[in-house]
Amino acid sequence: GAGVSQSPSNKVTEKGKDVELRCDPISGHTALYWYRQSLGQGLEFLIYFQGNSAPDKSGLPSDRFSAERTGGSVSTLTIQRTQQEDSAVYLCASTYGGGTYEQYFGPGTRLTVT
Amino acid sequence: AQKITQTQPGMFVQEKEAVTLDCTYDTSDPSYGLFWYKQPSSGEMIFLIYQGSYDQQNATEGRYSLNFQKARKSANLVISASQLGDSAMYFCAMREFLNTGGFKTIFGAGTRLFVKA
């Protein structure tokens, strides 16, 4: 079946503009995660959804970052007033359930803020 | 706070030899899960292996095995019979269960593995 998809694959934006990144998880997966990976770095946890609710938003770097999930499916990560330090690959992952289930990652969105 | 440490930024291994990638973790939670992921140059994250904190035996998946030493809080990945296609970045990760009923995953900084022909 289809894997996790993300769009756009690449996004170049000017400093100060808002961007929306989309994640379409695997059908039936209840949990969805957003991570950020800066160049040459590991993955930084941003936010996690169980269904449509986000029990843990502690990883969001600032109040310029927000995310929502609707219908227990598609999620959107919004970055307002982008800064150059927001440049990174934003990865989305989904999982069928909690605990031991592996996370299936999408291909990521490479965001470049100029 | 939970933490994952990978002390080897880069490793070299000869093709067909075995290699061990180190990972130590720190948590006060008795229930946790440990994962290894592979990230080739193409960028996708590929799940390799999982070890639960209550699992009695070390996890194995094909050429991958996880050397789980709970008392030492280490979860090293062993790749046997290395292949050229194993050249990639490898991340150790830990799943932390949350009071909200869910969990989040934290990742180490990664180890870049180079397999030599």
mmCIF file of C-alpha atoms in Angstrom:
data_model
loop_
_atom_site.group_PDB
_atom_site.id
_atom_site.type_symbol
_atom_site.label_atom_id
_atom_site.label_comp_id
_atom_site.label_asym_id
_atom_site.label_seq_id
_atom_site.Cartn_x
_atom_site.Cartn_y
_atom_site.Cartn_z
ATOM 1 C CA GLY A 1 0.000 0.000 0.000
ATOM 2 C CA ALA A 2 0.921 3.659 -0.113
ATOM 3 C CA GLY A 3 3.435 4.936 2.366
ATOM 4 C CA VAL A 4 3.598 8.239 4.189
ATOM 5 C CA SER A 5 3.592 11.123 1.745
ATOM 6 C CA GLN A 6 4.681 14.696 2.288
ATOM 7 C CA SER A 7 4.309 17.799 0.230
ATOM 8 C CA PRO A 8 5.957 19.793 -1.054
ATOM 9 C CA SER A 9 9.197 17.868 -1.378
ATOM 10 C CA ASN A 10 11.120 21.137 -1.545
ATOM 11 C CA LYS A 11 10.150 24.608 -0.470
ATOM 12 C CA VAL A 12 12.157 27.780 -0.821
ATOM 13 C CA THR A 13 10.705 30.806 0.897
ATOM 14 C CA GLU A 14 11.772 34.276 1.867
ATOM 15 C CA LYS A 15 12.431 35.188 5.449
ATOM 16 C CA GLY A 16 9.278 36.424 7.112
ATOM 17 C CA LYS A 17 6.831 34.461 4.981
ATOM 18 C CA ASP A 18 4.536 31.736 6.304
ATOM 19 C CA VAL A 19 4.789 28.154 5.061
ATOM 20 C CA GLU A 20 2.576 25.102 5.325
ATOM 21 C CA LEU A 21 3.939 21.595 5.164
ATOM 22 C CA ARG A 22 1.615 18.681 4.630
ATOM 23 C CA CYS A 23 1.780 15.081 5.769
ATOM 24 C CA ASP A 24 -0.503 12.299 4.608
ATOM 25 C CA PRO A 25 -0.004 9.256 6.869
ATOM 26 C CA ILE A 26 -0.585 5.630 6.049
ATOM 27 C CA SER A 27 -4.285 4.875 6.079
ATOM 28 C CA GLY A 28 -5.385 3.542 9.449
ATOM 29 C CA HIS A 29 -2.370 4.823 11.331
ATOM 30 C CA THR A 30 -3.603 6.584 14.429
ATOM 31 C CA ALA A 31 -0.410 8.274 15.549
ATOM 32 C CA LEU A 32 1.472 10.915 13.581
ATOM 33 C CA TYR A 33 4.748 12.635 14.359
ATOM 34 C CA TRP A 34 6.650 15.624 13.056
ATOM 35 C CA TYR A 35 10.430 15.857 13.296
ATOM 36 C CA ARG A 36 12.998 18.350 12.103
ATOM 37 C CA GLN A 37 16.426 17.386 10.824
ATOM 38 C CA SER A 38 18.958 20.139 10.356
ATOM 39 C CA LEU A 39 21.892 19.534 8.022
ATOM 40 C CA GLY A 40 24.110 16.739 9.337
ATOM 41 C CA GLN A 41 22.133 16.457 12.555
ATOM 42 C CA GLY A 42 19.850 13.937 14.157
ATOM 43 C CA LEU A 43 16.101 14.188 14.294
ATOM 44 C CA GLU A 44 14.475 16.684 16.630
ATOM 45 C CA PHE A 45 10.994 15.776 17.864
ATOM 46 C CA LEU A 46 8.463 18.526 17.246
ATOM 47 C CA ILE A 47 4.954 17.263 17.940
ATOM 48 C CA TYR A 48 2.921 14.107 18.171
ATOM 49 C CA PHE A 49 -0.752 13.462 17.338
ATOM 50 C CA GLN A 50 -2.914 10.637 18.582
ATOM 51 C CA GLY A 51 -5.997 10.916 16.436
ATOM 52 C CA ASN A 52 -6.642 14.620 16.095
ATOM 53 C CA SER A 53 -5.270 15.645 19.442
ATOM 54 C CA ALA A 54 -1.705 16.603 20.238
ATOM 55 C CA PRO A 55 -0.868 15.406 23.759
ATOM 56 C CA ASP A 56 2.685 16.682 23.542
ATOM 57 C CA LYS A 57 3.644 19.934 21.876
ATOM 58 C CA SER A 58 6.764 20.407 23.935
ATOM 59 C CA GLY A 59 9.097 20.013 20.981
ATOM 60 C CA LEU A 60 7.772 22.955 19.005
ATOM 61 C CA PRO A 61 10.704 25.420 18.894
ATOM 62 C CA SER A 62 8.654 28.591 19.234
ATOM 63 C CA ASP A 63 5.139 29.955 19.011
ATOM 64 C CA ARG A 64 5.732 30.526 15.292
ATOM 65 C CA PHE A 65 5.269 26.790 14.864
ATOM 66 C CA SER A 66 1.858 25.161 14.962
ATOM 67 C CA ALA A 67 0.341 21.944 13.705
ATOM 68 C CA GLU A 68 -3.059 20.448 13.274
ATOM 69 C CA ARG A 69 -4.523 17.172 12.196
ATOM 70 C CA THR A 70 -8.002 16.707 10.838
ATOM 71 C CA GLY A 71 -10.118 13.608 10.426
ATOM 72 C CA GLY A 72 -7.440 11.553 12.076
ATOM 73 C CA SER A 73 -5.519 11.682 8.836
ATOM 74 C CA VAL A 74 -3.753 14.584 7.126
ATOM 75 C CA SER A 75 -1.608 16.878 9.213
ATOM 76 C CA THR A 76 -0.312 20.352 8.460
ATOM 77 C CA LEU A 77 2.715 21.945 10.081
ATOM 78 C CA THR A 78 2.653 25.716 9.799
ATOM 79 C CA ILE A 79 5.634 27.966 10.340
ATOM 80 C CA GLN A 80 4.824 31.653 10.568
ATOM 81 C CA ARG A 81 7.275 34.458 9.877
ATOM 82 C CA THR A 82 9.976 32.025 8.827
ATOM 83 C CA GLN A 83 13.560 32.593 9.898
ATOM 84 C CA GLN A 84 16.762 31.290 8.326
ATOM 85 C CA GLU A 85 17.287 28.935 11.258
ATOM 86 C CA ASP A 86 14.046 27.190 10.273
ATOM 87 C CA SER A 87 15.837 25.786 7.216
ATOM 88 C CA ALA A 88 15.854 22.013 7.625
ATOM 89 C CA VAL A 89 14.241 18.824 6.429
ATOM 90 C CA TYR A 90 10.876 18.306 8.081
ATOM 91 C CA LEU A 91 9.999 14.640 8.434
ATOM 92 C CA CYS A 92 6.647 13.156 9.209
ATOM 93 C CA ALA A 93 6.090 9.642 10.510
ATOM 94 C CA SER A 94 3.043 7.573 11.331
ATOM 95 C CA THR A 95 2.465 4.454 13.315
ATOM 96 C CA TYR A 96 -0.446 2.075 13.701
ATOM 97 C CA GLY A 97 -0.487 2.102 17.450
ATOM 98 C CA GLY A 98 1.512 2.909 20.477
ATOM 99 C CA GLY A 99 4.535 1.448 22.118
ATOM 100 C CA THR A 100 6.279 -1.127 20.074
ATOM 101 C CA TYR A 101 5.126 -0.310 16.591
ATOM 102 C CA GLU A 102 7.724 1.035 14.219
ATOM 103 C CA GLN A 103 7.344 4.491 12.765
ATOM 104 C CA TYR A 104 6.998 4.755 9.011
ATOM 105 C CA PHE A 105 8.667 7.903 7.755
ATOM 106 C CA GLY A 106 7.766 10.060 4.813
ATOM 107 C CA PRO A 107 10.379 11.379 2.374
ATOM 108 C CA GLY A 108 10.489 14.758 4.085
ATOM 109 C CA THR A 109 10.104 18.356 3.009
ATOM 110 C CA ARG A 110 13.305 20.295 2.539
ATOM 111 C CA LEU A 111 12.649 23.872 3.632
ATOM 112 C CA THR A 112 15.075 26.608 2.686
ATOM 113 C CA VAL A 113 14.543 30.097 4.063
ATOM 114 C CA THR A 114 16.472 32.752 2.169
ATOM 115 C CA ALA B 1 15.471 14.178 30.833
ATOM 116 C CA GLN B 2 15.787 11.314 28.433
ATOM 117 C CA LYS B 3 18.883 11.239 26.297
ATOM 118 C CA ILE B 4 20.475 9.155 23.552
ATOM 119 C CA THR B 5 24.236 9.257 22.987
ATOM 120 C CA GLN B 6 26.066 8.009 19.920
ATOM 121 C CA THR B 7 29.767 8.673 20.428
ATOM 122 C CA GLN B 8 31.020 7.588 17.000
ATOM 123 C CA PRO B 9 30.470 10.318 14.402
ATOM 124 C CA GLY B 10 31.974 8.073 11.717
ATOM 125 C CA MET B 11 32.978 4.448 11.358
ATOM 126 C CA PHE B 12 34.782 2.483 8.672
ATOM 127 C CA VAL B 13 34.385 -1.248 8.100
ATOM 128 C CA GLN B 14 35.717 -3.612 5.487
ATOM 129 C CA GLU B 15 33.138 -5.316 3.319
ATOM 130 C CA LYS B 16 32.030 -8.699 4.737
ATOM 131 C CA GLU B 17 33.252 -7.843 8.224
ATOM 132 C CA ALA B 18 31.060 -7.163 11.257
ATOM 133 C CA VAL B 19 30.734 -3.729 12.818
ATOM 134 C CA THR B 20 29.296 -2.463 16.099
ATOM 135 C CA LEU B 21 27.677 0.954 16.366
ATOM 136 C CA ASP B 22 27.482 2.249 19.917
ATOM 137 C CA CYS B 23 24.448 3.716 21.638
ATOM 138 C CA THR B 24 23.894 4.597 25.264
ATOM 139 C CA TYR B 25 20.735 6.020 26.701
ATOM 140 C CA ASP B 26 19.510 7.622 29.850
ATOM 141 C CA THR B 27 16.012 7.368 31.239
ATOM 142 C CA SER B 28 14.329 7.001 34.589
ATOM 143 C CA ASP B 29 11.290 5.368 33.053
ATOM 144 C CA PRO B 30 11.217 1.574 33.543
ATOM 145 C CA SER B 31 9.224 1.134 30.326
ATOM 146 C CA TYR B 32 10.835 2.245 27.096
ATOM 147 C CA GLY B 33 11.657 1.051 23.613
ATOM 148 C CA LEU B 34 14.886 1.299 21.670
ATOM 149 C CA PHE B 35 15.142 1.514 17.894
ATOM 150 C CA TRP B 36 17.752 1.718 15.197
ATOM 151 C CA TYR B 37 17.111 3.463 11.906
ATOM 152 C CA LYS B 38 19.199 3.681 8.751
ATOM 153 C CA GLN B 39 19.258 6.832 6.653
ATOM 154 C CA PRO B 40 20.944 6.437 3.254
ATOM 155 C CA SER B 41 22.075 9.443 1.258
ATOM 156 C CA SER B 42 18.640 9.529 -0.368
ATOM 157 C CA GLY B 43 17.274 10.724 2.973
ATOM 158 C CA GLU B 44 14.570 8.226 3.842
ATOM 159 C CA MET B 45 14.498 6.757 7.342
ATOM 160 C CA ILE B 46 14.470 2.970 7.323
ATOM 161 C CA PHE B 47 13.500 1.033 10.443
ATOM 162 C CA LEU B 48 15.995 -1.707 11.269
ATOM 163 C CA ILE B 49 15.341 -3.209 14.685
ATOM 164 C CA TYR B 50 13.449 -2.742 17.958
ATOM 165 C CA GLN B 51 14.182 -3.738 21.550
ATOM 166 C CA GLY B 52 11.697 -3.353 24.389
ATOM 167 C CA SER B 53 12.960 -2.614 27.868
ATOM 168 C CA TYR B 54 11.328 -5.753 29.229
ATOM 169 C CA ASP B 55 12.506 -8.037 26.455
ATOM 170 C CA GLN B 56 14.665 -10.788 27.865
ATOM 171 C CA GLN B 57 16.453 -11.610 24.646
ATOM 172 C CA ASN B 58 18.441 -9.416 22.294
ATOM 173 C CA ALA B 59 16.545 -8.490 19.157
ATOM 174 C CA THR B 60 17.742 -9.792 15.811
ATOM 175 C CA GLU B 61 16.614 -8.997 12.280
ATOM 176 C CA GLY B 62 18.599 -10.691 9.554
ATOM 177 C CA ARG B 63 22.122 -9.268 9.606
ATOM 178 C CA TYR B 64 21.190 -6.803 12.342
ATOM 179 C CA SER B 65 21.292 -7.567 16.027
ATOM 180 C CA LEU B 66 20.931 -5.350 19.030
ATOM 181 C CA ASN B 67 23.299 -5.921 21.934
ATOM 182 C CA PHE B 68 21.063 -4.798 24.804
ATOM 183 C CA GLN B 69 22.807 -4.321 28.136
ATOM 184 C CA LYS B 70 20.127 -2.867 30.380
ATOM 185 C CA ALA B 71 22.257 -2.341 33.471
ATOM 186 C CA ARG B 72 24.797 -0.396 31.427
ATOM 187 C CA LYS B 73 22.028 1.385 29.504
ATOM 188 C CA SER B 74 23.530 0.492 26.179
ATOM 189 C CA ALA B 75 21.881 -0.710 22.978
ATOM 190 C CA ASN B 76 24.607 -1.262 20.429
ATOM 191 C CA LEU B 77 23.766 -2.270 16.861
ATOM 192 C CA VAL B 78 25.789 -5.079 15.342
ATOM 193 C CA ILE B 79 25.807 -5.450 11.573
ATOM 194 C CA SER B 80 27.259 -8.741 10.419
ATOM 195 C CA ALA B 81 28.803 -9.377 6.996
ATOM 196 C CA SER B 82 28.795 -5.697 5.989
ATOM 197 C CA GLN B 83 27.770 -4.842 2.454
ATOM 198 C CA LEU B 84 28.539 -1.770 0.378
ATOM 199 C CA GLY B 85 24.862 -0.851 0.581
ATOM 200 C CA ASP B 86 25.151 -0.565 4.349
ATOM 201 C CA SER B 87 27.001 2.735 3.929
ATOM 202 C CA ALA B 88 24.620 5.228 5.496
ATOM 203 C CA MET B 89 23.827 7.228 8.593
ATOM 204 C CA TYR B 90 22.560 5.154 11.511
ATOM 205 C CA PHE B 91 20.402 6.571 14.274
ATOM 206 C CA CYS B 92 19.677 5.096 17.660
ATOM 207 C CA ALA B 93 16.353 6.192 19.116
ATOM 208 C CA MET B 94 14.358 5.730 22.286
ATOM 209 C CA ARG B 95 10.630 5.764 22.712
ATOM 210 C CA GLU B 96 9.496 7.479 25.845
ATOM 211 C CA PHE B 97 5.993 6.837 27.115
ATOM 212 C CA LEU B 98 4.098 9.943 28.126
ATOM 213 C CA ASN B 99 1.665 10.527 30.973
ATOM 214 C CA THR B 100 -0.866 11.489 28.307
ATOM 215 C CA GLY B 101 -0.967 7.888 27.138
ATOM 216 C CA GLY B 102 1.096 8.420 24.045
ATOM 217 C CA PHE B 103 4.784 8.498 23.449
ATOM 218 C CA LYS B 104 7.494 10.369 21.656
ATOM 219 C CA THR B 105 10.775 9.291 20.176
ATOM 220 C CA ILE B 106 14.117 10.949 20.734
ATOM 221 C CA PHE B 107 17.057 10.343 18.431
ATOM 222 C CA GLY B 108 20.799 10.297 18.858
ATOM 223 C CA ALA B 109 23.092 12.398 16.689
ATOM 224 C CA GLY B 110 23.857 9.459 14.437
ATOM 225 C CA THR B 111 26.883 7.493 13.236
ATOM 226 C CA ARG B 112 27.949 7.596 9.613
ATOM 227 C CA LEU B 113 29.097 4.166 8.465
ATOM 228 C CA PHE B 114 31.422 3.738 5.500
ATOM 229 C CA VAL B 115 31.828 0.244 4.070
ATOM 230 C CA LYS B 116 35.040 -0.245 2.123
ATOM 231 C CA ALA B 117 35.337 -2.666 -0.789
#
